[in-house]
Each structure stands twice: as structure tokens, then as C-alpha cells.
């Protein structure tokens, strides 16, 4: 078994039942993904449309691809022409509308997560908790024609401070639960809470994550 194959097996073994693993393969060549595939991994995450396109054409078509990067509106058409199972990183209402219009035009239903921004870094993308709550309170999700909002994605602050990381994930999780438990919102299939990366996935899981996005701990460090 390759190193990457062994990493897949040990990361998977460390996850409680009900927590799924996205192998974040951005910046790694297709041969590395193939090693993970050969160890049984079928769910991969990519952050650039061009790179996703190249990899989908080189790798088996029983792979489920998640898009996890910042998506520019002028790349939406190209992304939706690819076999993408879930866009995890919808970070504005405007982007959501563009995805919805383009999906309707194509006659497909696109599954997305809305990205929630709670971290300290200004550079990170996403809805604020207040924006997100208001979006649903105003029932805007009910006007989507061809998009299914399946849950929330979020990142914790980039810090060693475990208390801060825990607070960030707790806020993301409580926002998710508040929405999911509000029957007046008529949310259907709103069941995915994507939190946790290589270094903070255990904390994320203890806060309720059911989808972790792990890159470095599987593929090693990235050469940007
Ligand atoms: C790159 C990336 C990851 C993976 O991070 P690692 O620290 O390598 O595990 C997870 N989520 C998102 C949104 C990313 O962009």
C-alpha cells in the first residue's frame, strides 16, 4: 500500500461513524489521487475549476467531486458543466442566484452548502451568521428553482488557540442546528455540516461536524 493509501485508511479509521471524509486533493497531480482511489476513497475536494476539469477527465467517473474553493461568478458555467456532486463554498447570495439560474437553464439540480464566515481572518469568505439567519428568515431559499441547499460549510480561525477554534466551530454548528430545527423554514435534505481540516478535524467532529475536508494529512504539503 502506498503512503497516501495508508493515510486514507488511518484517517478514515479515526472518524466516528456518520462522519464522511473529503480528500482535499488540490495542487496534487492525478497520480496521487489515484493512490487514494485505489485505497477506496471516492470523495475528493478541489478548489479551482480548471484543475477540477483536468482531473475529472483523467480519473474514474465513480468519484464524487466537491468544489471547496472561492468560486468566481464567471466560472459558474464551466463548473456546472463538470460532474460536481456538491459546491461547498457558496459565499454570497449573488453567487447562489447565478448558480441557480445556470442550473435551471441546464435542467439540472445543483446541491450546495452555504459558507459561513466566523473566523478572525478578514480574508476568509462567507456569509456572516446574521446574514445567513436573515437569508432563511426571509424565506429566500424557497425561491430557488434548481438549487438544493444541503447544509453549511465553515472554517475556524487559523490559530493554535484551541478555545478559539472550539468557539468558532460551536458557532457554526449552533447556526446549522438552529436552521435545521426550524420547521417553519421547510428545509429539505438540510443535513450536512462541513467543518474540520487536517489540524482541527477532531475539534470539529466534537462540535458536530459530519463532513471533514482533509488535505495535508493525506497527501502531504502542497506546492503552490
Ligand atoms: C485546502 C482546504 C482544506 C484542506 O486543508 P488541509 O489543512 O490541507 O487539510 C480544507 N478546506 C478548504 C476549504 C480548503 O481550501
Short mmCIF file of C-alpha atoms and ligand atoms in Angstrom, two decimals:
data_model
loop_
_atom_site.label_atom_id
_atom_site.label_comp_id
_atom_site.label_asym_id
_atom_site.label_seq_id
_atom_site.Cartn_x
_atom_site.Cartn_y
_atom_site.Cartn_z
CA UNK A 1 0.00 0.00 0.00
CA UNK A 2 1.25 3.50 -0.88
CA UNK A 3 1.84 6.15 1.79
CA UNK A 4 -1.22 8.02 0.57
CA UNK A 5 -3.24 4.81 0.67
CA UNK A 6 -2.16 4.21 4.25
CA UNK A 7 -3.03 7.79 5.18
CA UNK A 8 -6.52 7.35 3.73
CA UNK A 9 -7.05 4.21 5.74
CA UNK A 10 -5.81 5.67 9.02
CA UNK A 11 -7.69 8.97 8.64
CA UNK A 12 -10.88 7.05 7.82
CA UNK A 13 -10.36 4.74 10.78
CA UNK A 14 -10.12 7.78 13.07
CA UNK A 15 -13.55 9.11 12.04
CA UNK A 16 -16.64 8.23 14.05
CA UNK A 17 -19.49 6.59 12.21
CA UNK A 18 -21.55 9.11 10.27
CA UNK A 19 -18.63 11.44 9.54
CA UNK A 20 -17.61 11.44 5.89
CA UNK A 21 -14.19 12.27 4.51
CA UNK A 22 -13.47 14.64 1.64
CA UNK A 23 -9.91 14.02 0.45
CA UNK A 24 -8.75 17.53 -0.48
CA UNK A 25 -6.53 16.93 -3.47
CA UNK A 26 -5.98 20.47 -4.77
CA UNK A 27 -2.50 21.09 -6.18
CA UNK A 28 -1.69 17.36 -6.21
CA UNK A 29 -1.39 15.55 -9.54
CA UNK A 30 -3.87 12.92 -10.70
CA UNK A 31 -1.46 10.04 -9.93
CA UNK A 32 -1.63 10.93 -6.22
CA UNK A 33 -5.42 10.94 -6.30
CA UNK A 34 -5.28 7.54 -7.95
CA UNK A 35 -3.39 6.19 -4.95
CA UNK A 36 -6.17 7.41 -2.67
CA UNK A 37 -8.75 5.98 -5.06
CA UNK A 38 -7.02 2.61 -5.00
CA UNK A 39 -7.29 2.65 -1.20
CA UNK A 40 -11.05 3.01 -1.57
CA UNK A 41 -11.51 6.79 -1.43
CA UNK A 42 -14.31 8.05 -3.68
CA UNK A 43 -14.93 11.58 -2.39
CA UNK A 44 -12.47 14.30 -3.38
CA UNK A 45 -12.37 18.08 -2.93
CA UNK A 46 -10.91 20.60 -5.37
CA UNK A 47 -10.71 24.37 -5.15
CA UNK A 48 -10.10 25.52 -8.74
CA UNK A 49 -12.39 24.94 -11.70
CA UNK A 50 -9.62 24.45 -14.25
CA UNK A 51 -7.88 21.87 -12.10
CA UNK A 52 -11.14 20.04 -11.39
CA UNK A 53 -11.83 19.86 -15.09
CA UNK A 54 -8.43 18.32 -15.82
CA UNK A 55 -8.78 15.77 -13.04
CA UNK A 56 -12.33 14.67 -13.87
CA UNK A 57 -11.11 13.76 -17.34
CA UNK A 58 -8.15 11.76 -16.01
CA UNK A 59 -9.80 9.81 -13.20
CA UNK A 60 -12.61 7.24 -12.88
CA UNK A 61 -16.15 8.53 -13.10
CA UNK A 62 -17.39 6.91 -9.92
CA UNK A 63 -15.58 9.66 -7.99
CA UNK A 64 -17.75 12.23 -6.24
CA UNK A 65 -16.26 15.69 -6.57
CA UNK A 66 -16.85 18.50 -4.12
CA UNK A 67 -15.92 22.05 -5.04
CA UNK A 68 -14.50 23.76 -1.93
CA UNK A 69 -12.78 26.94 -3.21
CA UNK A 70 -13.85 30.51 -3.72
CA UNK A 71 -15.95 30.46 -6.88
CA UNK A 72 -15.94 33.44 -9.22
CA UNK A 73 -19.24 34.09 -10.92
CA UNK A 74 -17.64 33.95 -14.36
CA UNK A 75 -16.59 30.33 -13.65
CA UNK A 76 -20.04 29.04 -12.71
CA UNK A 77 -20.98 27.88 -16.19
CA UNK A 78 -17.78 25.93 -16.58
CA UNK A 79 -18.13 24.36 -13.12
CA UNK A 80 -21.70 23.25 -13.78
CA UNK A 81 -20.62 21.54 -16.98
CA UNK A 82 -18.49 19.22 -14.80
CA UNK A 83 -19.69 16.31 -12.64
CA UNK A 84 -19.72 18.17 -9.34
CA UNK A 85 -21.72 16.49 -6.56
CA UNK A 86 -21.66 19.39 -4.11
CA UNK A 87 -20.46 23.01 -4.16
CA UNK A 88 -19.44 23.54 -0.53
CA UNK A 89 -18.31 27.14 -0.81
CA UNK A 90 -21.25 29.33 -1.85
CA UNK A 91 -20.27 32.52 -0.10
CA UNK A 92 -22.74 35.17 -1.30
CA UNK A 93 -26.40 35.37 -2.18
CA UNK A 94 -25.43 36.73 -5.58
CA UNK A 95 -23.32 33.66 -6.35
CA UNK A 96 -26.19 31.44 -5.22
CA UNK A 97 -28.56 33.16 -7.68
CA UNK A 98 -26.09 32.77 -10.52
CA UNK A 99 -25.70 29.06 -9.75
CA UNK A 100 -29.48 28.70 -9.55
CA UNK A 101 -30.13 30.47 -12.86
CA UNK A 102 -27.45 28.50 -14.66
CA UNK A 103 -28.67 25.19 -13.17
CA UNK A 104 -32.23 25.95 -14.25
CA UNK A 105 -31.00 26.76 -17.75
CA UNK A 106 -29.22 23.42 -17.87
CA UNK A 107 -32.16 21.49 -16.44
CA UNK A 108 -30.12 20.15 -13.51
CA UNK A 109 -30.45 20.44 -9.75
CA UNK A 110 -27.25 21.59 -8.03
CA UNK A 111 -26.54 20.75 -4.40
CA UNK A 112 -24.71 23.39 -2.41
CA UNK A 113 -23.59 24.30 1.08
CA UNK A 114 -23.60 27.92 2.20
CA UNK A 115 -20.25 29.01 3.60
CA UNK A 116 -20.39 30.70 6.98
CA UNK A 117 -17.63 33.11 7.96
CA UNK A 118 -16.84 33.21 11.67
CA UNK A 119 -13.03 33.17 11.69
CA UNK A 120 -10.84 36.07 12.76
CA UNK A 121 -9.27 36.47 9.32
CA UNK A 122 -10.92 39.11 7.17
CA UNK A 123 -9.60 37.34 4.10
CA UNK A 124 -11.87 34.36 4.51
CA UNK A 125 -15.11 34.25 2.54
CA UNK A 126 -18.69 33.58 3.50
CA UNK A 127 -21.97 34.80 4.95
CA UNK A 128 -21.88 36.25 8.45
CA UNK A 129 -24.09 34.35 10.92
CA UNK A 130 -26.55 37.25 10.85
CA UNK A 131 -26.68 37.35 7.03
CA UNK A 132 -27.29 33.64 6.93
CA UNK A 133 -30.07 33.68 9.53
CA UNK A 134 -31.72 36.59 7.70
CA UNK A 135 -31.45 34.88 4.35
CA UNK A 136 -33.50 31.95 5.64
CA UNK A 137 -35.82 34.06 7.81
CA UNK A 138 -36.78 35.98 4.68
CA UNK A 139 -37.54 32.60 3.06
CA UNK A 140 -35.22 33.37 0.16
CA UNK A 141 -34.28 29.70 -0.14
CA UNK A 142 -37.86 28.91 -1.17
CA UNK A 143 -37.47 30.90 -4.37
CA UNK A 144 -34.61 28.77 -5.67
CA UNK A 145 -35.58 26.93 -8.82
CA UNK A 146 -32.79 24.44 -9.33
CA UNK A 147 -30.57 24.53 -6.25
CA UNK A 148 -30.81 22.45 -3.10
CA UNK A 149 -29.15 23.90 -0.01
CA UNK A 150 -27.86 20.80 1.80
CA UNK A 151 -26.19 22.47 4.77
CA UNK A 152 -23.37 24.70 5.95
CA UNK A 153 -19.59 24.78 5.47
CA UNK A 154 -17.26 26.73 7.72
CA UNK A 155 -13.69 27.18 8.83
CA UNK A 156 -12.25 28.04 12.20
CA UNK A 157 -9.69 30.78 12.77
CA UNK A 158 -6.18 29.90 11.75
CA UNK A 159 -4.69 29.69 15.25
CA UNK A 160 -3.24 27.28 17.81
CA UNK A 161 -5.72 28.55 20.37
CA UNK A 162 -7.94 25.51 20.92
CA UNK A 163 -10.52 27.56 22.80
CA UNK A 164 -10.91 29.92 19.85
CA UNK A 165 -11.19 27.03 17.37
CA UNK A 166 -13.80 25.38 19.57
CA UNK A 167 -15.76 28.65 19.84
CA UNK A 168 -15.71 29.09 16.05
CA UNK A 169 -16.92 25.56 15.32
CA UNK A 170 -19.54 25.79 18.05
CA UNK A 171 -20.95 28.94 16.49
CA UNK A 172 -21.08 27.33 13.04
CA UNK A 173 -22.74 24.22 14.50
CA UNK A 174 -25.30 26.14 16.51
CA UNK A 175 -26.24 28.20 13.45
CA UNK A 176 -26.66 24.97 11.46
CA UNK A 177 -28.79 23.36 14.19
CA UNK A 178 -30.94 26.42 14.65
CA UNK A 179 -31.81 26.41 10.95
CA UNK A 180 -32.25 22.67 10.69
CA UNK A 181 -34.58 22.53 13.69
CA UNK A 182 -36.79 25.38 12.48
CA UNK A 183 -39.67 23.58 10.79
CA UNK A 184 -41.16 26.87 9.55
CA UNK A 185 -38.26 27.12 7.10
CA UNK A 186 -39.36 23.93 5.30
CA UNK A 187 -35.77 22.90 4.67
CA UNK A 188 -35.43 19.54 2.96
CA UNK A 189 -32.27 17.48 2.99
CA UNK A 190 -30.52 20.12 5.07
CA UNK A 191 -28.23 17.61 6.75
CA UNK A 192 -24.58 18.41 6.04
CA UNK A 193 -22.27 20.26 8.41
CA UNK A 194 -18.84 20.52 6.77
CA UNK A 195 -16.18 21.57 9.27
CA UNK A 196 -12.65 20.46 10.04
CA UNK A 197 -9.37 20.17 8.15
CA UNK A 198 -6.14 18.28 8.82
CA UNK A 199 -5.21 20.11 12.02
CA UNK A 200 -8.58 20.83 13.58
CA UNK A 201 -10.80 17.95 12.49
CA UNK A 202 -11.03 16.33 15.91
CA UNK A 203 -12.35 19.54 17.45
CA UNK A 204 -14.74 19.99 14.51
CA UNK A 205 -16.10 16.47 14.99
CA UNK A 206 -16.58 17.01 18.71
CA UNK A 207 -18.64 20.09 17.78
CA UNK A 208 -20.89 18.08 15.44
CA UNK A 209 -19.24 18.06 12.01
CA UNK A 210 -20.36 15.23 9.74
CA UNK A 211 -18.07 16.07 6.79
CA UNK A 212 -14.36 16.76 7.20
CA UNK A 213 -12.12 18.15 4.45
CA UNK A 214 -8.63 16.74 4.85
CA UNK A 215 -5.73 17.50 2.53
CA UNK A 216 -2.28 17.69 4.10
CA UNK A 217 -2.77 14.72 6.44
CA UNK A 218 -3.44 12.57 3.36
CA UNK A 219 -1.38 13.98 0.51
CA UNK A 220 1.38 15.85 2.36
CA UNK A 221 2.10 19.54 1.94
CA UNK A 222 1.13 21.41 -1.21
CA UNK A 223 3.48 23.16 -3.61
CA UNK A 224 1.62 26.32 -4.63
C1 LIG B 1 -7.25 23.35 1.31
C2 LIG B 1 -8.53 23.26 2.06
C3 LIG B 1 -8.73 22.24 3.00
C4 LIG B 1 -7.67 21.21 3.39
O1 LIG B 1 -6.77 21.76 4.29
P1 LIG B 1 -5.62 20.84 4.97
O2 LIG B 1 -5.11 21.69 6.07
O3 LIG B 1 -4.60 20.57 3.91
O4 LIG B 1 -6.27 19.60 5.45
C5 LIG B 1 -9.98 22.17 3.61
N1 LIG B 1 -10.96 23.05 3.32
C6 LIG B 1 -10.79 24.04 2.42
C7 LIG B 1 -11.93 24.97 2.16
C8 LIG B 1 -9.57 24.18 1.77
O5 LIG B 1 -9.43 25.18 0.90
#
